[in-house]
Coordinates of C-alpha atoms in Angstrom, one line a residue:
M53 CA 0.0 0.0 0.0
N54 CA 1.5 3.3 -1.1
L55 CA 0.7 6.5 0.8
T56 CA 0.8 9.9 -0.7
R57 CA 3.1 12.4 1.0
G58 CA 0.1 14.2 2.5
E59 CA -1.4 10.9 3.8
N60 CA 2.0 9.9 5.3
S61 CA 2.3 13.3 7.0
M62 CA -1.2 13.0 8.5
K63 CA -0.5 9.5 9.7
K64 CA 2.8 10.7 11.4
K65 CA 1.0 13.6 13.1
W66 CA -1.8 11.2 14.4
L67 CA 0.8 8.7 15.6
S68 CA 2.7 11.5 17.4
R69 CA -0.4 12.7 19.2
V70 CA -1.3 9.2 20.3
M71 CA 2.3 8.7 21.6
A72 CA 2.2 12.0 23.5
V73 CA -1.0 11.1 25.2
A74 CA 0.2 7.5 26.0
L75 CA 3.5 8.9 27.4
F76 CA 1.7 11.4 29.5
A77 CA -0.5 8.7 30.9
A78 CA 2.6 6.8 31.9
L79 CA 4.1 9.7 33.8
L80 CA 7.3 7.7 33.8
S81 CA 8.8 5.8 36.6
F82 CA 9.9 8.8 38.6
G83 CA 7.6 7.9 41.4
C84 CA 4.5 9.6 40.0
A85 CA 2.4 6.6 39.4
Q86 CA 1.5 3.2 40.8
K87 CA 0.3 0.1 39.0
A88 CA -3.5 -0.2 38.6
P89 CA -5.1 -2.7 41.1
E90 CA -5.0 -6.3 40.1
G91 CA -8.1 -7.6 38.4
G92 CA -9.0 -4.2 36.8
Q93 CA -10.9 -3.1 39.9
A94 CA -12.6 0.3 39.4
A95 CA -11.9 3.2 41.7
K96 CA -13.9 3.3 44.9
P97 CA -16.8 5.7 45.0
A98 CA -16.2 8.8 47.3
A99 CA -18.4 7.5 50.1
A100 CA -16.7 4.1 50.1
E101 CA -13.3 5.7 50.0
A102 CA -14.1 7.9 53.0
K103 CA -15.4 4.9 54.9
A104 CA -12.3 2.9 53.9
Q105 CA -10.1 5.3 55.8
S106 CA -8.2 3.2 58.3
K107 CA -8.8 4.2 61.9
N108 CA -5.4 5.9 62.2
V109 CA -4.8 6.9 58.5
Y110 CA -6.1 9.9 56.5
T111 CA -5.8 9.8 52.7
G112 CA -6.7 12.9 50.7
S113 CA -5.6 16.4 49.7
V114 CA -3.8 18.7 52.0
V115 CA -5.8 21.9 52.3
G116 CA -3.6 23.7 54.9
K117 CA -0.5 23.6 57.0
S118 CA 0.4 25.9 59.8
N119 CA 4.0 25.8 61.0
K120 CA 3.2 28.2 63.8
A121 CA 0.3 26.1 65.2
K122 CA 2.0 22.9 64.0
T123 CA -1.2 21.6 62.3
I124 CA -2.1 20.0 59.0
S125 CA -5.6 20.0 57.5
I126 CA -6.4 17.3 55.0
E127 CA -9.7 16.7 53.1
V128 CA -10.7 13.1 52.9
G129 CA -13.5 11.8 50.7
K130 CA -15.1 13.7 47.8
G131 CA -18.1 15.8 47.1
A132 CA -20.8 15.7 49.7
D133 CA -18.9 13.1 51.6
A134 CA -15.7 15.2 51.9
K135 CA -14.6 16.1 55.4
T136 CA -11.6 18.2 56.6
M137 CA -9.6 16.5 59.3
M138 CA -6.9 18.2 61.3
V139 CA -3.8 16.6 62.9
R140 CA -0.9 18.1 64.8
F141 CA 2.8 17.5 63.9
D142 CA 6.0 17.6 65.9
D143 CA 9.7 16.9 65.6
K144 CA 9.0 13.2 65.5
T145 CA 6.7 13.5 62.4
K146 CA 8.4 11.9 59.3
G147 CA 7.8 13.1 55.8
L148 CA 6.6 16.6 56.7
E149 CA 7.8 17.8 53.2
F150 CA 4.9 15.9 51.7
A151 CA 2.3 17.9 53.6
E152 CA 2.1 20.8 51.1
T153 CA -1.2 22.5 50.3
G154 CA -2.8 21.0 47.2
E155 CA -0.7 17.8 47.4
A156 CA -2.3 14.4 47.8
A157 CA -1.0 12.7 50.9
I158 CA -1.4 9.7 53.2
I159 CA -1.1 10.7 56.9
N160 CA -0.6 8.0 59.6
W161 CA -1.5 9.4 63.0
E162 CA -1.7 8.4 66.6
Q163 CA -3.9 9.7 69.4
R164 CA -2.1 11.6 72.2
G165 CA -4.5 12.8 74.8
D166 CA -7.2 14.9 73.0
D167 CA -5.1 15.4 69.9
K168 CA -4.2 13.4 66.8
F169 CA -0.5 13.6 65.9
A170 CA 0.9 12.8 62.5
T171 CA 3.6 10.1 62.7
T172 CA 4.4 9.6 59.0
I173 CA 3.3 11.5 55.9
K174 CA 3.7 10.0 52.4
P175 CA 2.7 11.2 49.0
K176 CA -0.4 9.6 47.5
L177 CA 0.6 8.6 44.0
A178 CA -1.5 8.5 40.8
T179 CA -2.7 5.3 39.3
L180 CA -1.6 4.4 35.7
P181 CA -4.5 3.7 33.3
E182 CA -4.8 0.0 32.2
G183 CA -2.6 -0.8 29.2
V184 CA -0.1 2.0 29.7
T185 CA 3.6 1.1 30.1
E186 CA 6.3 3.1 31.7
I187 CA 9.7 4.3 30.3
G188 CA 12.6 3.6 32.7
V189 CA 15.4 5.9 33.7
E190 CA 17.9 3.9 31.6
E191 CA 15.7 4.3 28.5
L192 CA 15.4 8.0 29.1
N193 CA 19.1 8.4 29.5
K194 CA 19.6 6.4 26.2
L195 CA 17.2 8.7 24.4
I196 CA 19.0 11.8 25.7
S197 CA 22.5 10.5 24.9
Q198 CA 21.3 9.7 21.4
N199 CA 20.0 13.3 21.0
A200 CA 16.6 12.0 20.2
P201 CA 14.1 14.7 19.4
L202 CA 12.1 14.9 22.6
T203 CA 10.5 17.3 25.1
L204 CA 10.7 16.7 28.8
A205 CA 7.6 17.9 30.7
D206 CA 7.6 18.2 34.5
A207 CA 4.0 17.2 35.7
R208 CA 4.6 18.4 39.3
P209 CA 3.0 21.6 40.6
K210 CA 4.7 24.8 39.3
A211 CA 6.1 25.6 42.7
R212 CA 8.0 22.3 42.8
Y213 CA 9.2 22.8 39.2
D214 CA 10.5 26.2 40.2
Q215 CA 12.5 24.6 43.1
A216 CA 14.3 22.1 40.8
H217 CA 13.7 20.3 37.6
L218 CA 15.5 18.3 34.9
P219 CA 17.6 20.4 32.6
G220 CA 15.6 21.6 29.6
A221 CA 12.2 20.4 31.0
I222 CA 9.1 22.5 30.7
S223 CA 6.4 22.8 33.3
I224 CA 3.0 21.2 32.5
P225 CA 1.4 20.5 35.9
V226 CA -1.3 17.7 35.8
P227 CA -4.2 20.0 36.8
A228 CA -3.3 22.4 33.9
L229 CA -3.2 19.4 31.5
E230 CA -6.5 18.1 32.7
E231 CA -8.1 21.5 32.3
K232 CA -6.5 22.6 28.9
K233 CA -6.0 19.1 27.4
E234 CA -4.1 19.3 24.0
A235 CA -4.0 23.1 24.0
I236 CA -1.2 23.1 26.6
L237 CA 1.0 20.5 24.8
P238 CA 4.0 21.6 22.7
K239 CA 3.1 22.5 19.1
D240 CA 5.9 20.3 17.6
K241 CA 4.2 16.9 17.3
D242 CA 7.2 15.3 15.7
K243 CA 9.1 15.3 19.1
L244 CA 8.6 12.6 21.6
L245 CA 6.8 14.1 24.7
I246 CA 8.0 12.6 28.0
F247 CA 6.4 13.5 31.3
Y248 CA 7.9 12.9 34.7
C249 CA 7.1 13.8 38.3
G250 CA 7.6 12.9 41.9
G251 CA 10.4 14.0 44.2
Y252 CA 13.1 16.5 43.7
T253 CA 15.4 16.1 40.8

């Protein structure tokens, strides 16, 4: 089957877009994503997720942190079932750097008198869609060393990107991508688009 130059160009552009979306979904192996649950289980509804909160664990989005009062507020559940919970922290709390406003976190806590104290805080990582594979660090290094035409996109919040990022990377935070979709992606569809996130680089 012979394709005309125009048909071949259209096919390349379509393939580039599909690859960009697939690579975004993978969000690499830099700690941004976890494997989907075995057996293709669907995500829990908000009410079930809120009820599934372990007695001494809060999982949700950090909505506030006060270093002066030494408290963290975290929203657990979604929609009408959402509740804001507050825990205290002290010098024994591990992972305090993951308690940043707007970040998803898992807070383990213990009761001390009338107060709940955070013992450990971990980032809550995204789940990869079914059928999406990841690119490893070695493969990324190989692409970079071969001067492959690619664009590195940092999917972390802009404030984290501003603190540190891979050389040459551009900032495309996940919420901005969800809101603006393809409009925020680089115009050059012939370059490989590789997203990464999670942790300082």
